[in-house]
PDB file of C-alpha atoms in Angstrom:
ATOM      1  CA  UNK U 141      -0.286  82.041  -7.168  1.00 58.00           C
ATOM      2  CA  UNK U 142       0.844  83.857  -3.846  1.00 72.00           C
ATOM      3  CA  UNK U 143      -0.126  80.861  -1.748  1.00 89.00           C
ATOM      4  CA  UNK U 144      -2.019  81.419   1.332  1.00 94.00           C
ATOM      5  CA  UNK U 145      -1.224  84.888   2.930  1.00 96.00           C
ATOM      6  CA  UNK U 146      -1.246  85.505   6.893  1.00 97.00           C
ATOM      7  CA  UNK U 147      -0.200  88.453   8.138  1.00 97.00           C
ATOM      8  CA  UNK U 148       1.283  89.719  10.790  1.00 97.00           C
ATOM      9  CA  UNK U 149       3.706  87.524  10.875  1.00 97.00           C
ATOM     10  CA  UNK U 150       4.557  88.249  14.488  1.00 97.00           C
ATOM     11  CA  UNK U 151       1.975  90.152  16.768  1.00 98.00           C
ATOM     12  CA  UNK U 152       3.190  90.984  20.179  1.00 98.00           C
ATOM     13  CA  UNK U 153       0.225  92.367  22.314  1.00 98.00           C
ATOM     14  CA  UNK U 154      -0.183  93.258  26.142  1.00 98.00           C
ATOM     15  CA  UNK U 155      -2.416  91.374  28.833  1.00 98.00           C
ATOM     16  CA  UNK U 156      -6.038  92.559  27.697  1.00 98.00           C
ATOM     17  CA  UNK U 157      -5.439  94.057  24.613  1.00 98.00           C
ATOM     18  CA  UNK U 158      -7.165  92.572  21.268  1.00 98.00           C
ATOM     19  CA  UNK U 159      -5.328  90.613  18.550  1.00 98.00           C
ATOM     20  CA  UNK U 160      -6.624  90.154  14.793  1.00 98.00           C
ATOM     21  CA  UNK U 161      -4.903  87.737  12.765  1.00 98.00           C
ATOM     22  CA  UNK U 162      -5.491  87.726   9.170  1.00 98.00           C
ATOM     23  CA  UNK U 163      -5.592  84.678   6.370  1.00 97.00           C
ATOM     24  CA  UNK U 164      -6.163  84.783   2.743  1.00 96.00           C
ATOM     25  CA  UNK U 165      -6.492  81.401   1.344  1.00 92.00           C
ATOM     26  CA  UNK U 166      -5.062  79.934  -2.105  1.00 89.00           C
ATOM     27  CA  UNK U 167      -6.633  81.362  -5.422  1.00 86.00           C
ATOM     28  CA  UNK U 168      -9.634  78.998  -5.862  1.00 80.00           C
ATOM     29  CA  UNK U 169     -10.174  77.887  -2.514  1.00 84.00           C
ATOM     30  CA  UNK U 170     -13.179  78.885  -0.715  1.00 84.00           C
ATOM     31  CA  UNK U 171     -12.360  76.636   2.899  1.00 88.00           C
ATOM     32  CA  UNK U 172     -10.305  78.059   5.459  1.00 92.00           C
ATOM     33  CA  UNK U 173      -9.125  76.593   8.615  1.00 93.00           C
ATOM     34  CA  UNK U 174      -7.165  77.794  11.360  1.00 96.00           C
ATOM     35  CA  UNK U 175      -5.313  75.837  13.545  1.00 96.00           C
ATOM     36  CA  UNK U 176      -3.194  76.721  16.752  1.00 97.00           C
ATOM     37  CA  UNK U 177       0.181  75.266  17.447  1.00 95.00           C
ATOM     38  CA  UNK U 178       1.343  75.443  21.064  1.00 91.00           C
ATOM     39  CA  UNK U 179       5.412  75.968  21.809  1.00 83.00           C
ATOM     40  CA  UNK U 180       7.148  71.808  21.091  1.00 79.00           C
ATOM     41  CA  UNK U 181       2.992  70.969  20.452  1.00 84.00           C
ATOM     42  CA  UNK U 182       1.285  69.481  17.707  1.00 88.00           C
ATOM     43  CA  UNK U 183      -1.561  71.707  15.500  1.00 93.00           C
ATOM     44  CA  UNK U 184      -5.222  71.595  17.356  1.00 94.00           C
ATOM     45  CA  UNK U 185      -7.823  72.520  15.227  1.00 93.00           C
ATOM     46  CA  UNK U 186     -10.291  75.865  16.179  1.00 96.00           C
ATOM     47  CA  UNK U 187     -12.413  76.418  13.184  1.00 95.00           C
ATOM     48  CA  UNK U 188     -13.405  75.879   9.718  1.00 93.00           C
ATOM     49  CA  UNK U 189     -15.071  78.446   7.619  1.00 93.00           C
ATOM     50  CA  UNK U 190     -16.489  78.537   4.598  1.00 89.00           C
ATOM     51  CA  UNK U 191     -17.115  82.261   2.643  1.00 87.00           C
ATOM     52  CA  UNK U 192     -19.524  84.082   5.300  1.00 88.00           C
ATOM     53  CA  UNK U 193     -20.463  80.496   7.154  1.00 92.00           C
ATOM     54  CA  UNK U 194     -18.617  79.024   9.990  1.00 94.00           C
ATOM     55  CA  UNK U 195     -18.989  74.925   9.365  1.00 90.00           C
ATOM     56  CA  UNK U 196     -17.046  73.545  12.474  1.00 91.00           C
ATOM     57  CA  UNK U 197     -15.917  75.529  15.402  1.00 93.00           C
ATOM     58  CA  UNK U 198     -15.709  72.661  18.409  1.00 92.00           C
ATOM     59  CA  UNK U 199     -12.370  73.801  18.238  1.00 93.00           C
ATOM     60  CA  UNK U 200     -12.375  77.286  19.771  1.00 95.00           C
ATOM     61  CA  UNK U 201     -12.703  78.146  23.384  1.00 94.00           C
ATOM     62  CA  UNK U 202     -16.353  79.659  24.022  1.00 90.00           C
ATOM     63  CA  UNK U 203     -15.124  82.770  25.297  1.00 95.00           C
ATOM     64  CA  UNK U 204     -12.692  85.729  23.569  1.00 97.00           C
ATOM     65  CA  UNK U 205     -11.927  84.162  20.676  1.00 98.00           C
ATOM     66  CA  UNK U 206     -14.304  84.268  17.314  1.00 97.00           C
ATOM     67  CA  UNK U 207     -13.589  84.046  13.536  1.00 97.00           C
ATOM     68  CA  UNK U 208     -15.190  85.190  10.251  1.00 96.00           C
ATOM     69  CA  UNK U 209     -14.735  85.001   6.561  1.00 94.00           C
ATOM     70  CA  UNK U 210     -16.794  87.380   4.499  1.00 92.00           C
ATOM     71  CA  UNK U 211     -17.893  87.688   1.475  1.00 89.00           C
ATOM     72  CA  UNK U 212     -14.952  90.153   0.483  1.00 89.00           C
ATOM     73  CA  UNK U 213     -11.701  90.269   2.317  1.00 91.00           C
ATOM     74  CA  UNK U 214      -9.436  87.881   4.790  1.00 95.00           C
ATOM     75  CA  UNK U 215     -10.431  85.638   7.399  1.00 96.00           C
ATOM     76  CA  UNK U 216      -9.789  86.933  10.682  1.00 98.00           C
ATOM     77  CA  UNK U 217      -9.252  84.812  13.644  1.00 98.00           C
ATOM     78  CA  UNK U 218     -10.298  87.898  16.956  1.00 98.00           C
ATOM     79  CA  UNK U 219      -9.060  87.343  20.410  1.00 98.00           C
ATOM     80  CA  UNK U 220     -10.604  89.787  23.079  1.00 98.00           C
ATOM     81  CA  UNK U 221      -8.599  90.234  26.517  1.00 98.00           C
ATOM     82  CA  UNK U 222      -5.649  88.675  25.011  1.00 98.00           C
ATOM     83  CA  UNK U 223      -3.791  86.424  28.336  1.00 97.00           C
ATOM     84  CA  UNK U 224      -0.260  85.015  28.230  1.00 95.00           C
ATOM     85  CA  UNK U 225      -1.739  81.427  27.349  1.00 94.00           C
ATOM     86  CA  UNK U 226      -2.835  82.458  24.404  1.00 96.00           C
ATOM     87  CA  UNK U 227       0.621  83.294  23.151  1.00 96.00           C
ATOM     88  CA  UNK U 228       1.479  80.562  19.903  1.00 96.00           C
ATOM     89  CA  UNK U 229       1.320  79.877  16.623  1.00 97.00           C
ATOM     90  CA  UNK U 230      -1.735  80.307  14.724  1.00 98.00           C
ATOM     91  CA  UNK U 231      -1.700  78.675  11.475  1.00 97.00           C
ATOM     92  CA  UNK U 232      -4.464  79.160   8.568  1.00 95.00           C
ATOM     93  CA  UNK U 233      -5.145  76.741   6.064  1.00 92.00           C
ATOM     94  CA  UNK U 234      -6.935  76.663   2.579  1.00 88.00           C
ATOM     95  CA  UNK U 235      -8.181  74.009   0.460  1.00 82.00           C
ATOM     96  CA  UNK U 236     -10.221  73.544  -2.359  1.00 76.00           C
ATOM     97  CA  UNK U 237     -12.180  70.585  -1.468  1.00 63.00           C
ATOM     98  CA  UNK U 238     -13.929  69.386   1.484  1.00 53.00           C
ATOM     99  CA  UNK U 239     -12.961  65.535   2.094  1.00 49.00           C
ATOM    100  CA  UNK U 240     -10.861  64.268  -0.974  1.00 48.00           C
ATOM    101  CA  UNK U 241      -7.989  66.285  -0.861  1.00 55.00           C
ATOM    102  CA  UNK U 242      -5.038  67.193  -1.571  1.00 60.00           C
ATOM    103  CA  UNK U 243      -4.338  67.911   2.021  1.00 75.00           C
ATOM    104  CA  UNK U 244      -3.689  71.892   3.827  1.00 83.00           C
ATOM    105  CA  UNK U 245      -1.812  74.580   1.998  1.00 87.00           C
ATOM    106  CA  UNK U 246      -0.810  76.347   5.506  1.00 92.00           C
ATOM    107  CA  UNK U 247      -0.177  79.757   5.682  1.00 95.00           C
ATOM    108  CA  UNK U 248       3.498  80.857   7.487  1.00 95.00           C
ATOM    109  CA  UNK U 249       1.599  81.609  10.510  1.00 96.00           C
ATOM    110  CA  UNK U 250       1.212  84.468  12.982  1.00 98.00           C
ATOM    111  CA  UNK U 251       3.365  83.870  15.725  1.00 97.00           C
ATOM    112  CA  UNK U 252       1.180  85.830  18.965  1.00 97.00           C
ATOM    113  CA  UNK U 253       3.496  86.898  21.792  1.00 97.00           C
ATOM    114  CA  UNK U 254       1.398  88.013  24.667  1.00 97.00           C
ATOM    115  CA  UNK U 255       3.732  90.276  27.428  1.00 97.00           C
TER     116      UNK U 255
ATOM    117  CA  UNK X 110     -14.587  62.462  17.103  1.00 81.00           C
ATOM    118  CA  UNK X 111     -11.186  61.163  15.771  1.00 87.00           C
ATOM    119  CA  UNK X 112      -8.526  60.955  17.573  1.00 92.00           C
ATOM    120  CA  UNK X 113      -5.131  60.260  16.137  1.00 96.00           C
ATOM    121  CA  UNK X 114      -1.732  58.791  18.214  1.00 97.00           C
ATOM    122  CA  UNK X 115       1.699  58.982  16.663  1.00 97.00           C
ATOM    123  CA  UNK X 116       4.657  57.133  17.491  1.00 97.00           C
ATOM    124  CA  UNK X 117       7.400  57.592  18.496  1.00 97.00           C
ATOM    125  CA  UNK X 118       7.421  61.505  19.830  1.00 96.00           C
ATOM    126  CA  UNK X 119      11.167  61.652  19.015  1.00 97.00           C
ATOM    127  CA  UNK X 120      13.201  59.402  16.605  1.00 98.00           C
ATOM    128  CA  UNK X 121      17.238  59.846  16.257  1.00 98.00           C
ATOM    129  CA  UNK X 122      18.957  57.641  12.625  1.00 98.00           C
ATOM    130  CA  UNK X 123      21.908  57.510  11.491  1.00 98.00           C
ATOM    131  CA  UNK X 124      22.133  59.190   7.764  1.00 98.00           C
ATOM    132  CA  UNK X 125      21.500  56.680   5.423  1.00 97.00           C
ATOM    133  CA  UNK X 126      19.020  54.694   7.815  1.00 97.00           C
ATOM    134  CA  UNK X 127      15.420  54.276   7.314  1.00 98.00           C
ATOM    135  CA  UNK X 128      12.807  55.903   9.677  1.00 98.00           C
ATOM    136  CA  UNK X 129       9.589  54.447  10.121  1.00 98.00           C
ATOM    137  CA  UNK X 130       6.814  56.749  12.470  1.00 98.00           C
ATOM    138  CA  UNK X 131       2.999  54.962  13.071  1.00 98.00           C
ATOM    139  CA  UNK X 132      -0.234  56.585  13.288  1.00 98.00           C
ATOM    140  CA  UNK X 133      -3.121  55.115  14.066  1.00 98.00           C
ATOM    141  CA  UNK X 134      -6.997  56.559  14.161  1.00 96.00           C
ATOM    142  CA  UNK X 135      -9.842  56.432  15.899  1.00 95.00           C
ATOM    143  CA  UNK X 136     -13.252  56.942  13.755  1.00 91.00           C
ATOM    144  CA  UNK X 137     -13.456  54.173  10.854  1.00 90.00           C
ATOM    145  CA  UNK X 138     -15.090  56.890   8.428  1.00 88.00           C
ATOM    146  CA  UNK X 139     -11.721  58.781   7.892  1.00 91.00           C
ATOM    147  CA  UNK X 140     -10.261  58.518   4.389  1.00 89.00           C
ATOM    148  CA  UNK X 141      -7.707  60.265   3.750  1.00 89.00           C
ATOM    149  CA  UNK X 142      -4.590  60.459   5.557  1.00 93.00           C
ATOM    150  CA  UNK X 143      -1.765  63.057   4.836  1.00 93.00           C
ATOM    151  CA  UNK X 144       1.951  63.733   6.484  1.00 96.00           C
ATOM    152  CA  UNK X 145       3.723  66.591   6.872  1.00 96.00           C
ATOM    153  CA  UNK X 146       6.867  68.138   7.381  1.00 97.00           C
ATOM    154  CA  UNK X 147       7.581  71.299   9.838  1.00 96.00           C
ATOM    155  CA  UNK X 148      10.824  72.703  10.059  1.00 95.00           C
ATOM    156  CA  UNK X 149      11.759  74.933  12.952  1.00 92.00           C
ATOM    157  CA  UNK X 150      10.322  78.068  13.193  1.00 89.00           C
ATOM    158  CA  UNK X 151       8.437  77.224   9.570  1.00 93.00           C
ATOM    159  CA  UNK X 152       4.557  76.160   8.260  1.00 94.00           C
ATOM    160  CA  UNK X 153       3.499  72.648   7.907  1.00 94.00           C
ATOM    161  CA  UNK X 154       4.337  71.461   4.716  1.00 94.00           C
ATOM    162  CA  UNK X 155       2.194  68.622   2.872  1.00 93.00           C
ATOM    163  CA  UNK X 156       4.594  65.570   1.889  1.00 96.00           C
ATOM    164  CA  UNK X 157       3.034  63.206   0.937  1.00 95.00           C
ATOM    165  CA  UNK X 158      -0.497  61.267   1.375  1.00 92.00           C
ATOM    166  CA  UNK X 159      -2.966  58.620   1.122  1.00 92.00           C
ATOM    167  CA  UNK X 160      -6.714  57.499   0.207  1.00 88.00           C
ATOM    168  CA  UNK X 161      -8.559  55.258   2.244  1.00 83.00           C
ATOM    169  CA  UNK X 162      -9.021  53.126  -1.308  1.00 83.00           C
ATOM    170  CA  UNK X 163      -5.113  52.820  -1.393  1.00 82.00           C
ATOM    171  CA  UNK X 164      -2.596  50.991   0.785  1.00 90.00           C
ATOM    172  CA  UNK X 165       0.694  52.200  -0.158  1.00 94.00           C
ATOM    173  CA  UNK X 166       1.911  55.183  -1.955  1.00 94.00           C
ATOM    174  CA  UNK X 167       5.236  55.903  -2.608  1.00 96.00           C
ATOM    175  CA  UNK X 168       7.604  59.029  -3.829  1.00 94.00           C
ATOM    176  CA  UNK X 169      11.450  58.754  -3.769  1.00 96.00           C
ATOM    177  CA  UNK X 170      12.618  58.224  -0.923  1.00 97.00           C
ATOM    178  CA  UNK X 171       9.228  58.428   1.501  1.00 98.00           C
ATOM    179  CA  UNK X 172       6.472  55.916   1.208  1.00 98.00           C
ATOM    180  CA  UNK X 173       3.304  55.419   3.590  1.00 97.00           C
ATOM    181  CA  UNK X 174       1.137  51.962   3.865  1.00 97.00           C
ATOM    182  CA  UNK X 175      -2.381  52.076   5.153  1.00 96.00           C
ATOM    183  CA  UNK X 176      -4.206  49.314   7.088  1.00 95.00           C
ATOM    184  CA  UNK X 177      -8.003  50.250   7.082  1.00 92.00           C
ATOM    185  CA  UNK X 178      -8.533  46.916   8.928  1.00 93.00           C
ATOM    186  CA  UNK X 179      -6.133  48.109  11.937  1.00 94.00           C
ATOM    187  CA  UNK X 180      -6.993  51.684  11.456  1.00 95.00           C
ATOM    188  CA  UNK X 181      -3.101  52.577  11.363  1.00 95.00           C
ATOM    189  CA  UNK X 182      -0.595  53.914   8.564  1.00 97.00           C
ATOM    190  CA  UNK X 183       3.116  54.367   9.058  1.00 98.00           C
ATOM    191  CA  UNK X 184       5.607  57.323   7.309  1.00 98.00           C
ATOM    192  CA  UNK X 185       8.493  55.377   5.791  1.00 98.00           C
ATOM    193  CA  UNK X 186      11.541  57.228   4.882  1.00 98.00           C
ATOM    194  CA  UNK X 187      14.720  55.556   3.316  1.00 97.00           C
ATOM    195  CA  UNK X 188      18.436  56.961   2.483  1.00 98.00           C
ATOM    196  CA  UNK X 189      17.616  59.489   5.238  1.00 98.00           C
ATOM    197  CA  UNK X 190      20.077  62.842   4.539  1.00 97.00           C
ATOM    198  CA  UNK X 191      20.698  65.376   7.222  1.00 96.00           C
ATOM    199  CA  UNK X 192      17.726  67.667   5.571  1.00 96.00           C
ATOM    200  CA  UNK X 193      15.541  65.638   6.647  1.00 98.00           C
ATOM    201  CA  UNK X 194      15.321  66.403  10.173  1.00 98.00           C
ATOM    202  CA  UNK X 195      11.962  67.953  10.925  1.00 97.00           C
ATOM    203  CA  UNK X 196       9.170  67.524  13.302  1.00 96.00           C
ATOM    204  CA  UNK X 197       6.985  65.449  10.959  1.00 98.00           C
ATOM    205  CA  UNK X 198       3.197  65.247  11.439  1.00 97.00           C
ATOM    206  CA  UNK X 199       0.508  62.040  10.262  1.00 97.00           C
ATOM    207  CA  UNK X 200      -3.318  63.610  10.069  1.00 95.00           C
ATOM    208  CA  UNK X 201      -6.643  61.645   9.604  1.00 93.00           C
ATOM    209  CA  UNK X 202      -9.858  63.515   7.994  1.00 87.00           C
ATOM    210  CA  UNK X 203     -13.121  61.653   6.940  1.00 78.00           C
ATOM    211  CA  UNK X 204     -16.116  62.565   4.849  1.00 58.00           C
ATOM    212  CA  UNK X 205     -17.990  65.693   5.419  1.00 51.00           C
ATOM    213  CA  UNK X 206     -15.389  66.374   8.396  1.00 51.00           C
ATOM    214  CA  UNK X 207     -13.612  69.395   6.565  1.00 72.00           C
ATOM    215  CA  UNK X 208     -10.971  69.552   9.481  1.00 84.00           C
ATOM    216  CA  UNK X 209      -8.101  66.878   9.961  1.00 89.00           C
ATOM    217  CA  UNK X 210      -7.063  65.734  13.163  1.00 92.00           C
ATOM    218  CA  UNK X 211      -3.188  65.718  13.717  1.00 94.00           C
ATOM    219  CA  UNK X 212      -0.678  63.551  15.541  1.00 95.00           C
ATOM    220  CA  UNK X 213       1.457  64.956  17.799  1.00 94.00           C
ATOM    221  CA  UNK X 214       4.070  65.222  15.902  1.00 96.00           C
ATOM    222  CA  UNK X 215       7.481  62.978  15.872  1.00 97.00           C
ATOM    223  CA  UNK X 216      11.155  64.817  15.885  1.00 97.00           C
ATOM    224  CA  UNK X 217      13.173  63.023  13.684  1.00 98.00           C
ATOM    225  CA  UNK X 218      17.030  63.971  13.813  1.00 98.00           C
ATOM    226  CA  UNK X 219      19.578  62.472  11.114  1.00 98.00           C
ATOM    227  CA  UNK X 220      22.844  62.290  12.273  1.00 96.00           C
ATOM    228  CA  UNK X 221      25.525  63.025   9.952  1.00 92.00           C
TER     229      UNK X 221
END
């Protein structure tokens, strides 16, 4: 079992430009989350998806940023117009159920430098 | 929604000493509270955790109690080694929530 596979593992883009981060969860599991992990911050939730339905999103900003999972393929977290404060880590998680556990299985993140 | 406060943001021990960090939550329908451990530059990693029908659970050397009443558990960790300095996380998810809430995070150091 690979675990749960992000990639890039470092992105650096320019002011304006468009970043796609990519997360394939655990063998098994079919809910992915993605959290975002300031510089010395804790991890602040954007979005849970389940495959080809987004369940909770009150965590991402309204504008640039969306998220899918399809049928087929990764989950992709898109920011549009990339600025510098969107430079972090963003971390996906899997897990294979909803509300009894066991907890996250986190990716290794993709660590978004914006110059 | 929940919200969830950790205590203390940065905790220094001696090796050998115990460390105790606190969490407490907000929305009485969470159930299931996990910790984890983040090294630098590194993912979360799961540790250890806890079901709201449970109040403590131990493994080696790290335990964690749960007061439902008080809506607060607490991250115990005993014989504390060197490798155990981390930032360490306490999270709080309920039924039908799908997403946990996370602390803030405590940076525990072990001095040698």
């Amino acid at each position: 079992n690979a675990g749960v596979m992000q990639n890039p593992r470092h992105l650096v883009r320019r002011r304006g430009q468009e970043a796609r981060l990519r997360c394939s969860p655990m063998k098994g599991h079919s809910h992915v989350y993605w959290y975002r992990q300031l510089p010395e911050e804790g991890l602040k939730f954007m979005v849970y998806l389940q495959k080809e339905n987004i369940i909770d999103e009150s965590g991402m900003p309204k504008e640039r940023f969306s998220a899918e999972f399809p049928k087929e393929g990764p989950s992709i977290l898109r920011i549009q117009q990339v600025v510098r404060g969107d430079s972090a880590a963003y971390f996906c998680a899997s897990s294979s159920e909803m509300d009894r556990g066991p907890g996250y299985t986190f990716g290794s993140g993709t660590r978004l430098t914006v110059v | 929604g929940e919200n969830v406060e950790q205590h203390p943001s940065t905790l220094s021990v001696q090796e050998g000493d115990s460390a105790v960090i606190k969490c407490t939550y907000s929305d009485s329908a969470s159930n299931y509270f996990p910790w984890y451990k983040q090294e630098l530059g590194k993912r979360p990693q799961l540790i250890i955790d806890i079901r709201s029908n449970v109040g403590e659970k131990k493994d080696q050397r790290i335990a964690v109690t749960l007061n439902k009443t008080a809506k607060h558990f607490s991250l115990h960790i005993t014989e504390t080694q060197p490798e155990d300095s981390a930032v360490y996380f306490c999270a709080a998810s309920g039924t039908n929530a799908g997403k946990s809430t996370f602390g803030d995070g405590t940076t525990l150091t072990v001095k040698p």
